[in-house]
Each structure stands twice: as C-alpha cells, then as structure tokens.
C-alpha cells in the first residue's frame, strides 16, 4: 500500500471514529432529553456527573451529598450517576465554585459564605448574630423568602438546590480566649469575603482570609493565632489539637448550599431537572439528622481532649461590638434582613 492510500485510510478511520463518537454523545444526550426519568433495562448510567465537597468522607455535608446522589440514581432508575468527591479532591472551595459556574464541574456543596463572592444576596448569612437560634434559622431557610434567596443564585449561573445545616460558628485560638477582650489583636483566619473581614475588624482583631486546607499548618506554625468554625469542622480538621482554646460565642449561622452549574442544569430534560430538585430537597432532613449526631460526637471528643472551653452567657457585648458591621451592610441587605426578622415572629 502506497503512502497516499495509507494516509487516506487512516484519515477515513479517524473520521469514522469522530462521527461514531459524536453519534454516541448525541444519542445519550437526546435520550436523556427525550426519556426523562424513564427506566433503563440494564440500569447502567447514561449520564455521569461530579459533585465536589471540601470535607472528609464521613462529614455530615458529604453524607448529605451521597444521599442526594443516591436519590437521583433511584429517581432516574439508574440512568443518572453522581460521583461525590470529598476532601477537596477537585480543589479548594472557591476554585471549585468558579469551575461550577463555568460548567466544568456539575455540582458542589459549599458554604454560603464563599458563595457571597459570586452572589451578593448570599452575603447576608455572614452578618453576625442575625439568627437567634437554630429554630429561627431554619424557619427562615424553609420559608418562601429563603427559597427566593436560593433561587437568586441563577443570576450568577448557579442553581440553588437545597440548604444544608452547618450549626453555629465559634472562635478558637492558640492563645487563651475566655472573653471578648481576648479576641483583640489576634490574627484570625476567615472565609474570604468582605463581611467576615469587617466582622473581625469590629472585634479589634486582624482578619486573614485563607483557604480552609491551609488553616491547620498556619495555626501550627503561628502564621495565624485563631480561626472560627463549627464543632464538626473544629474536630475533623484537627484544629483542636493546635488551637486548644474555644469560646462558644455563636457569632454566625452560615448555612451550606448544595448547588448545580446552570450550564449543566440547562442541558437536562425538564423531567431530570425535577429529579435534581426533588432529590436535593429530600436529602435535607437526612443531612440535618446526621449533622446533629456528628455535632454531638465532635463536642464530646473535643471536651475529652482537654480543650479549654468557655461558654458565653451574655452575648450582648459581642452584639454591641459588631453593630457597626450590621449597620454598614443594612441598606445593602435590607430585604433579606427584614425577611429574617419576620421569621423571628
């Protein structure tokens, strides 16, 4: 065979391969569009998607992710498979959110504190002491106003599917921290958004925005003095081993959000869109139950480890100290704050 004939044969084979690949992709896509949640005979997935989470495999948010994936598989009769990637396997939170926005990753579970950089309205959750307790928080999240806030993510090319629990956030430090005065002058890691930075400044400390994965080594080496988070994160990150002073001030209740790339969502059939939303909502109670169990276990573990724990009996001095932060953003979050106040009644 001469070189020209061989070259032509190879080109033909390559072209055929491309056409077949194109047909395969088109067939799968059109099948998803046309059949919606119809059963497949062999139960093999025809659509595989990815969900990123920063926490370890047994963490309550990851358990919620897995329940969501399980429900999607059930509701689609095995057609749709969602692979969950915990432990920041697909990247740190902010980088993952950017990839979800572009459609490179289909789902993520992320703190609303991180999403605030992409969707302004979500920043309201970073404001301190806006919720009285867990009941008040979830009364708002489950209300029409809470759902409206979730729906607002579409303007930033996300589909807000559900809120997940993340408890209350407290400060912990390498140094003794038994009152609001002990916060002053400390270098404190925060989620990278402007409200958190202003909150720390209002308390007389220095805010250090930093990726979650860098906090342990930064506490260990003294790059930062302190950080803030909930019981399970303080536990699973092992921060309690290098920052052995915890004060239960409960300054924020920042819910998690399970969200999907709008780019990916818009490619789904109407039936599959319903499946995603229904599965997400059904996974919430399971995640909340797992959160409560894990939170209790984490608290018991941390107390047994000999961490110095101070309970704040009078939160008013803390509320007074951060009033400038609330007032700075009141006009910006007027409607959200009014809705949160309405849920209090």
Short mmCIF file of C-alpha atoms in Angstrom, two decimals:
data_model
loop_
_atom_site.label_atom_id
_atom_site.label_comp_id
_atom_site.label_asym_id
_atom_site.label_seq_id
_atom_site.Cartn_x
_atom_site.Cartn_y
_atom_site.Cartn_z
CA UNK A 1 0.00 0.00 0.00
CA UNK A 2 1.46 3.36 -1.01
CA UNK A 3 1.71 6.21 1.46
CA UNK A 4 -1.17 8.19 -0.08
CA UNK A 5 -3.58 5.25 0.18
CA UNK A 6 -2.42 4.52 3.75
CA UNK A 7 -2.84 8.17 4.73
CA UNK A 8 -6.31 8.24 3.21
CA UNK A 9 -7.27 5.04 5.07
CA UNK A 10 -6.08 6.40 8.39
CA UNK A 11 -7.92 9.64 7.82
CA UNK A 12 -11.09 7.73 6.98
CA UNK A 13 -10.77 5.66 10.14
CA UNK A 14 -10.22 8.77 12.23
CA UNK A 15 -13.21 10.49 10.64
CA UNK A 16 -15.37 7.43 11.25
CA UNK A 17 -14.26 7.38 14.86
CA UNK A 18 -15.18 11.03 15.28
CA UNK A 19 -18.57 10.51 13.69
CA UNK A 20 -19.28 7.48 15.87
CA UNK A 21 -18.17 9.32 18.99
CA UNK A 22 -20.39 12.22 18.01
CA UNK A 23 -23.32 9.90 17.43
CA UNK A 24 -22.74 8.23 20.79
CA UNK A 25 -22.70 11.54 22.64
CA UNK A 26 -25.70 12.83 20.71
CA UNK A 27 -27.62 9.62 21.34
CA UNK A 28 -27.01 9.79 25.08
CA UNK A 29 -27.95 13.44 25.25
CA UNK A 30 -31.08 13.13 23.18
CA UNK A 31 -32.03 10.02 25.13
CA UNK A 32 -31.77 11.98 28.36
CA UNK A 33 -33.76 14.83 26.88
CA UNK A 34 -36.46 12.62 25.42
CA UNK A 35 -36.94 9.92 28.02
CA UNK A 36 -36.62 11.96 31.19
CA UNK A 37 -36.89 9.55 34.13
CA UNK A 38 -37.81 6.53 32.01
CA UNK A 39 -36.39 3.17 33.13
CA UNK A 40 -33.31 1.67 31.53
CA UNK A 41 -33.17 -2.07 31.05
CA UNK A 42 -29.60 -2.59 32.23
CA UNK A 43 -29.63 0.07 34.98
CA UNK A 44 -26.31 1.42 33.69
CA UNK A 45 -25.90 5.20 33.95
CA UNK A 46 -26.12 7.12 30.70
CA UNK A 47 -25.17 10.38 32.40
CA UNK A 48 -22.38 10.69 34.99
CA UNK A 49 -21.88 13.96 36.88
CA UNK A 50 -19.46 15.16 39.58
CA UNK A 51 -20.11 16.73 42.99
CA UNK A 52 -17.25 18.38 44.90
CA UNK A 53 -17.02 18.82 48.68
CA UNK A 54 -14.12 20.09 50.78
CA UNK A 55 -14.85 17.93 53.84
CA UNK A 56 -13.82 14.30 54.59
CA UNK A 57 -15.95 11.30 53.51
CA UNK A 58 -17.80 10.84 56.82
CA UNK A 59 -18.58 14.53 57.34
CA UNK A 60 -22.32 15.41 57.53
CA UNK A 61 -22.31 17.54 54.38
CA UNK A 62 -20.64 14.74 52.42
CA UNK A 63 -23.18 12.28 53.81
CA UNK A 64 -25.87 14.68 52.55
CA UNK A 65 -24.14 14.78 49.15
CA UNK A 66 -24.13 10.99 48.99
CA UNK A 67 -27.81 10.77 49.98
CA UNK A 68 -28.62 13.27 47.21
CA UNK A 69 -26.65 11.17 44.69
CA UNK A 70 -28.43 8.01 45.87
CA UNK A 71 -31.86 9.63 45.49
CA UNK A 72 -31.03 10.92 41.99
CA UNK A 73 -29.99 7.41 40.97
CA UNK A 74 -33.21 5.97 42.39
CA UNK A 75 -35.46 8.57 40.81
CA UNK A 76 -33.79 8.19 37.41
CA UNK A 77 -33.86 4.37 37.62
CA UNK A 78 -30.07 4.27 37.46
CA UNK A 79 -29.77 6.50 34.38
CA UNK A 80 -28.03 9.34 36.22
CA UNK A 81 -24.98 8.75 38.38
CA UNK A 82 -23.43 11.44 40.58
CA UNK A 83 -19.89 10.76 41.78
CA UNK A 84 -19.11 12.54 45.06
CA UNK A 85 -15.54 13.81 45.53
CA UNK A 86 -14.86 14.71 49.20
CA UNK A 87 -11.67 16.04 50.85
CA UNK A 88 -11.11 18.83 48.28
CA UNK A 89 -10.15 16.26 45.64
CA UNK A 90 -11.38 18.60 42.90
CA UNK A 91 -9.92 21.73 44.53
CA UNK A 92 -10.49 24.19 47.35
CA UNK A 93 -13.96 25.71 47.76
CA UNK A 94 -13.56 29.00 45.89
CA UNK A 95 -11.75 27.40 42.94
CA UNK A 96 -14.46 24.72 42.74
CA UNK A 97 -17.24 27.32 42.76
CA UNK A 98 -15.56 29.03 39.80
CA UNK A 99 -15.46 25.69 37.95
CA UNK A 100 -19.12 25.05 38.72
CA UNK A 101 -20.00 28.50 37.43
CA UNK A 102 -18.26 27.64 34.14
CA UNK A 103 -19.85 24.19 33.96
CA UNK A 104 -16.53 22.31 34.27
CA UNK A 105 -17.82 20.66 37.48
CA UNK A 106 -21.56 19.99 37.74
CA UNK A 107 -22.23 20.27 41.50
CA UNK A 108 -20.72 21.46 44.72
CA UNK A 109 -21.69 21.71 48.36
CA UNK A 110 -20.26 24.95 49.62
CA UNK A 111 -20.61 27.45 52.44
CA UNK A 112 -22.87 30.38 51.62
CA UNK A 113 -20.01 32.49 52.98
CA UNK A 114 -17.93 31.50 49.95
CA UNK A 115 -20.84 31.90 47.52
CA UNK A 116 -21.26 35.52 48.67
CA UNK A 117 -18.33 36.48 46.44
CA UNK A 118 -20.35 35.27 43.45
CA UNK A 119 -23.91 36.09 44.53
CA UNK A 120 -24.27 39.22 46.67
CA UNK A 121 -27.54 38.29 48.37
CA UNK A 122 -25.92 35.22 49.97
CA UNK A 123 -23.66 37.55 51.90
CA UNK A 124 -26.45 38.20 54.39
CA UNK A 125 -25.64 34.91 56.14
CA UNK A 126 -22.20 36.20 57.03
CA UNK A 127 -23.65 39.03 59.12
CA UNK A 128 -23.19 38.28 62.82
CA UNK A 129 -25.97 37.41 65.27
CA UNK A 130 -28.82 37.75 62.75
CA UNK A 131 -30.34 34.44 63.91
CA UNK A 132 -31.43 33.86 67.50
CA UNK A 133 -31.02 30.09 67.32
CA UNK A 134 -31.33 27.04 65.06
CA UNK A 135 -35.13 27.17 65.03
CA UNK A 136 -35.13 30.77 63.83
CA UNK A 137 -32.56 30.00 61.14
CA UNK A 138 -34.48 27.06 59.67
CA UNK A 139 -37.80 28.84 59.87
CA UNK A 140 -36.30 31.41 57.52
CA UNK A 141 -34.49 28.89 55.27
CA UNK A 142 -37.70 26.88 54.77
CA UNK A 143 -39.81 29.96 54.09
CA UNK A 144 -40.75 31.47 50.73
CA UNK A 145 -38.14 34.17 51.39
CA UNK A 146 -35.46 31.54 52.00
CA UNK A 147 -36.37 29.78 48.75
CA UNK A 148 -36.35 33.10 46.92
CA UNK A 149 -32.79 33.66 48.11
CA UNK A 150 -31.82 30.18 46.90
CA UNK A 151 -33.39 30.90 43.50
CA UNK A 152 -31.42 34.15 43.22
CA UNK A 153 -28.29 32.09 42.55
CA UNK A 154 -29.42 31.61 38.95
CA UNK A 155 -28.31 35.17 38.16
CA UNK A 156 -24.76 34.03 38.96
CA UNK A 157 -25.09 30.89 36.80
CA UNK A 158 -25.82 28.50 39.66
CA UNK A 159 -28.94 26.53 40.53
CA UNK A 160 -29.53 26.53 44.27
CA UNK A 161 -30.92 23.08 45.07
CA UNK A 162 -31.05 23.00 48.88
CA UNK A 163 -29.68 24.36 52.13
CA UNK A 164 -27.67 22.06 54.41
CA UNK A 165 -27.04 22.51 58.13
CA UNK A 166 -23.72 23.80 59.44
CA UNK A 167 -24.57 24.73 63.02
CA UNK A 168 -23.17 27.80 64.76
CA UNK A 169 -19.65 29.16 64.36
CA UNK A 170 -17.35 29.91 67.29
CA UNK A 171 -13.81 31.24 67.73
CA UNK A 172 -10.88 29.03 68.69
CA UNK A 173 -7.30 30.06 69.32
CA UNK A 174 -3.76 29.03 70.19
CA UNK A 175 -3.94 31.68 72.92
CA UNK A 176 -6.31 31.85 75.91
CA UNK A 177 -9.69 33.17 74.79
CA UNK A 178 -12.24 33.44 77.59
CA UNK A 179 -13.86 36.81 76.81
CA UNK A 180 -14.41 39.28 74.01
CA UNK A 181 -11.32 41.19 75.15
CA UNK A 182 -9.09 38.20 74.37
CA UNK A 183 -10.04 38.44 70.69
CA UNK A 184 -8.36 41.82 70.31
CA UNK A 185 -5.04 41.83 68.48
CA UNK A 186 -5.29 38.23 67.31
CA UNK A 187 -4.71 37.19 63.69
CA UNK A 188 -7.85 35.25 62.79
CA UNK A 189 -8.47 33.18 59.67
CA UNK A 190 -11.78 33.91 57.94
CA UNK A 191 -13.65 32.79 54.84
CA UNK A 192 -12.65 35.14 52.09
CA UNK A 193 -15.45 37.67 51.94
CA UNK A 194 -15.62 41.32 52.93
CA UNK A 195 -18.26 40.94 55.66
CA UNK A 196 -16.12 38.48 57.59
CA UNK A 197 -13.16 40.81 57.32
CA UNK A 198 -15.25 43.70 58.68
CA UNK A 199 -16.62 41.48 61.46
CA UNK A 200 -13.14 40.59 62.69
CA UNK A 201 -12.04 44.22 62.49
CA UNK A 202 -15.05 45.26 64.59
CA UNK A 203 -13.85 42.89 67.30
CA UNK A 204 -10.41 44.53 67.26
CA UNK A 205 -8.63 41.62 65.60
CA UNK A 206 -6.83 41.18 62.28
CA UNK A 207 -8.64 39.17 59.59
CA UNK A 208 -6.61 36.76 57.48
CA UNK A 209 -8.54 35.30 54.52
CA UNK A 210 -7.23 31.81 53.82
CA UNK A 211 -8.22 28.54 52.15
CA UNK A 212 -9.64 26.01 54.59
CA UNK A 213 -6.95 23.48 53.75
CA UNK A 214 -4.18 25.86 54.87
CA UNK A 215 -5.56 26.61 58.33
CA UNK A 216 -4.05 23.69 60.27
CA UNK A 217 -0.45 24.38 59.25
CA UNK A 218 -0.95 28.13 59.73
CA UNK A 219 -2.20 27.58 63.28
CA UNK A 220 0.59 25.11 63.93
CA UNK A 221 3.32 27.49 62.77
CA UNK A 222 1.79 30.65 64.24
CA UNK A 223 1.06 32.33 60.91
CA UNK A 224 -2.39 32.88 62.43
CA UNK A 225 -3.46 32.86 66.07
CA UNK A 226 -7.05 31.76 65.68
CA UNK A 227 -9.86 30.69 63.40
CA UNK A 228 -13.61 30.17 63.67
CA UNK A 229 -15.90 27.37 62.70
CA UNK A 230 -18.49 24.87 63.97
CA UNK A 231 -17.92 21.84 66.23
CA UNK A 232 -17.58 19.21 63.44
CA UNK A 233 -15.09 21.27 61.41
CA UNK A 234 -13.05 22.09 64.51
CA UNK A 235 -12.93 18.34 65.14
CA UNK A 236 -12.37 16.77 61.69
CA UNK A 237 -9.75 19.34 60.68
CA UNK A 238 -7.80 18.52 63.87
CA UNK A 239 -7.62 22.24 64.58
CA UNK A 240 -8.46 21.45 68.20
CA UNK A 241 -5.04 19.80 68.54
CA UNK A 242 -3.18 23.03 67.73
CA UNK A 243 -5.73 25.63 68.90
CA UNK A 244 -6.83 24.39 72.31
CA UNK A 245 -8.97 27.35 73.39
CA UNK A 246 -12.61 27.58 72.27
CA UNK A 247 -15.21 30.21 73.09
CA UNK A 248 -18.86 29.46 72.32
CA UNK A 249 -20.00 32.86 71.11
CA UNK A 250 -22.12 31.55 68.19
CA UNK A 251 -21.42 34.67 66.13
CA UNK A 252 -22.71 33.23 62.86
CA UNK A 253 -25.04 30.61 61.48
CA UNK A 254 -23.85 30.26 57.91
CA UNK A 255 -25.79 27.50 56.12
CA UNK A 256 -24.31 25.34 53.42
CA UNK A 257 -25.79 25.26 49.95
CA UNK A 258 -25.98 22.36 47.52
CA UNK A 259 -25.87 23.85 44.06
CA UNK A 260 -25.54 22.87 40.42
CA UNK A 261 -23.95 24.61 37.49
CA UNK A 262 -26.65 26.40 35.49
CA UNK A 263 -24.71 25.47 32.35
CA UNK A 264 -25.13 21.78 33.20
CA UNK A 265 -28.69 22.16 34.54
CA UNK A 266 -29.92 23.82 31.35
CA UNK A 267 -28.80 20.79 29.34
CA UNK A 268 -31.11 18.47 31.29
CA UNK A 269 -34.61 17.47 30.26
CA UNK A 270 -37.47 19.03 32.23
CA UNK A 271 -38.04 15.69 33.95
CA UNK A 272 -34.39 15.43 35.01
CA UNK A 273 -34.45 18.98 36.33
CA UNK A 274 -37.37 17.96 38.56
CA UNK A 275 -35.43 14.91 39.70
CA UNK A 276 -32.45 17.07 40.77
CA UNK A 277 -34.61 19.48 42.74
CA UNK A 278 -36.73 16.81 44.39
CA UNK A 279 -33.74 14.65 45.36
CA UNK A 280 -31.93 17.64 46.85
CA UNK A 281 -34.88 18.67 48.98
CA UNK A 282 -35.45 15.09 50.15
CA UNK A 283 -31.80 14.84 51.24
CA UNK A 284 -32.06 17.84 53.61
CA UNK A 285 -33.66 16.13 56.60
CA UNK A 286 -31.20 13.26 56.37
CA UNK A 287 -28.29 15.72 56.33
CA UNK A 288 -29.70 17.64 59.29
CA UNK A 289 -30.13 14.45 61.31
CA UNK A 290 -26.57 13.40 60.50
CA UNK A 291 -25.37 16.87 61.45
CA UNK A 292 -26.89 16.67 64.92
CA UNK A 293 -25.37 13.24 65.57
CA UNK A 294 -21.95 14.29 64.33
CA UNK A 295 -22.03 17.60 66.18
CA UNK A 296 -22.72 15.82 69.48
CA UNK A 297 -19.95 13.32 68.85
CA UNK A 298 -17.48 16.09 67.96
CA UNK A 299 -18.31 18.08 71.08
CA UNK A 300 -17.79 15.03 73.30
CA UNK A 301 -14.45 14.27 71.62
CA UNK A 302 -13.19 17.85 71.94
CA UNK A 303 -14.20 18.15 75.59
CA UNK A 304 -12.49 14.82 76.33
CA UNK A 305 -9.31 16.09 74.64
CA UNK A 306 -8.92 18.75 77.32
CA UNK A 307 -9.68 21.83 75.21
CA UNK A 308 -10.37 24.92 77.33
CA UNK A 309 -14.00 25.76 76.54
CA UNK A 310 -15.73 28.98 77.58
CA UNK A 311 -19.49 29.39 77.21
CA UNK A 312 -20.69 32.92 76.56
CA UNK A 313 -23.58 33.55 78.95
CA UNK A 314 -24.19 37.14 77.89
CA UNK A 315 -23.88 37.69 74.15
CA UNK A 316 -24.84 41.39 74.30
CA UNK A 317 -21.25 42.77 74.49
CA UNK A 318 -20.47 40.79 71.33
CA UNK A 319 -23.59 42.05 69.59
CA UNK A 320 -22.79 45.63 70.58
CA UNK A 321 -19.22 45.30 69.30
CA UNK A 322 -20.31 44.18 65.82
CA UNK A 323 -23.18 46.65 65.38
CA UNK A 324 -21.04 48.79 63.03
CA UNK A 325 -20.75 45.78 60.70
CA UNK A 326 -24.53 45.25 60.70
CA UNK A 327 -25.18 48.94 60.06
CA UNK A 328 -22.60 49.11 57.28
CA UNK A 329 -24.49 46.47 55.32
CA UNK A 330 -28.06 47.13 56.44
CA UNK A 331 -29.06 49.07 53.32
CA UNK A 332 -27.42 46.50 51.06
CA UNK A 333 -29.30 43.59 52.66
CA UNK A 334 -32.46 45.46 53.64
CA UNK A 335 -34.98 43.00 52.17
CA UNK A 336 -33.10 39.89 53.38
CA UNK A 337 -32.75 41.25 56.93
CA UNK A 338 -36.44 42.17 57.01
CA UNK A 339 -37.34 38.64 55.92
CA UNK A 340 -35.08 37.14 58.60
CA UNK A 341 -36.68 39.43 61.19
CA UNK A 342 -40.15 38.36 60.00
CA UNK A 343 -39.19 34.71 60.59
CA UNK A 344 -38.41 35.63 64.20
CA UNK A 345 -42.07 36.49 64.93
#
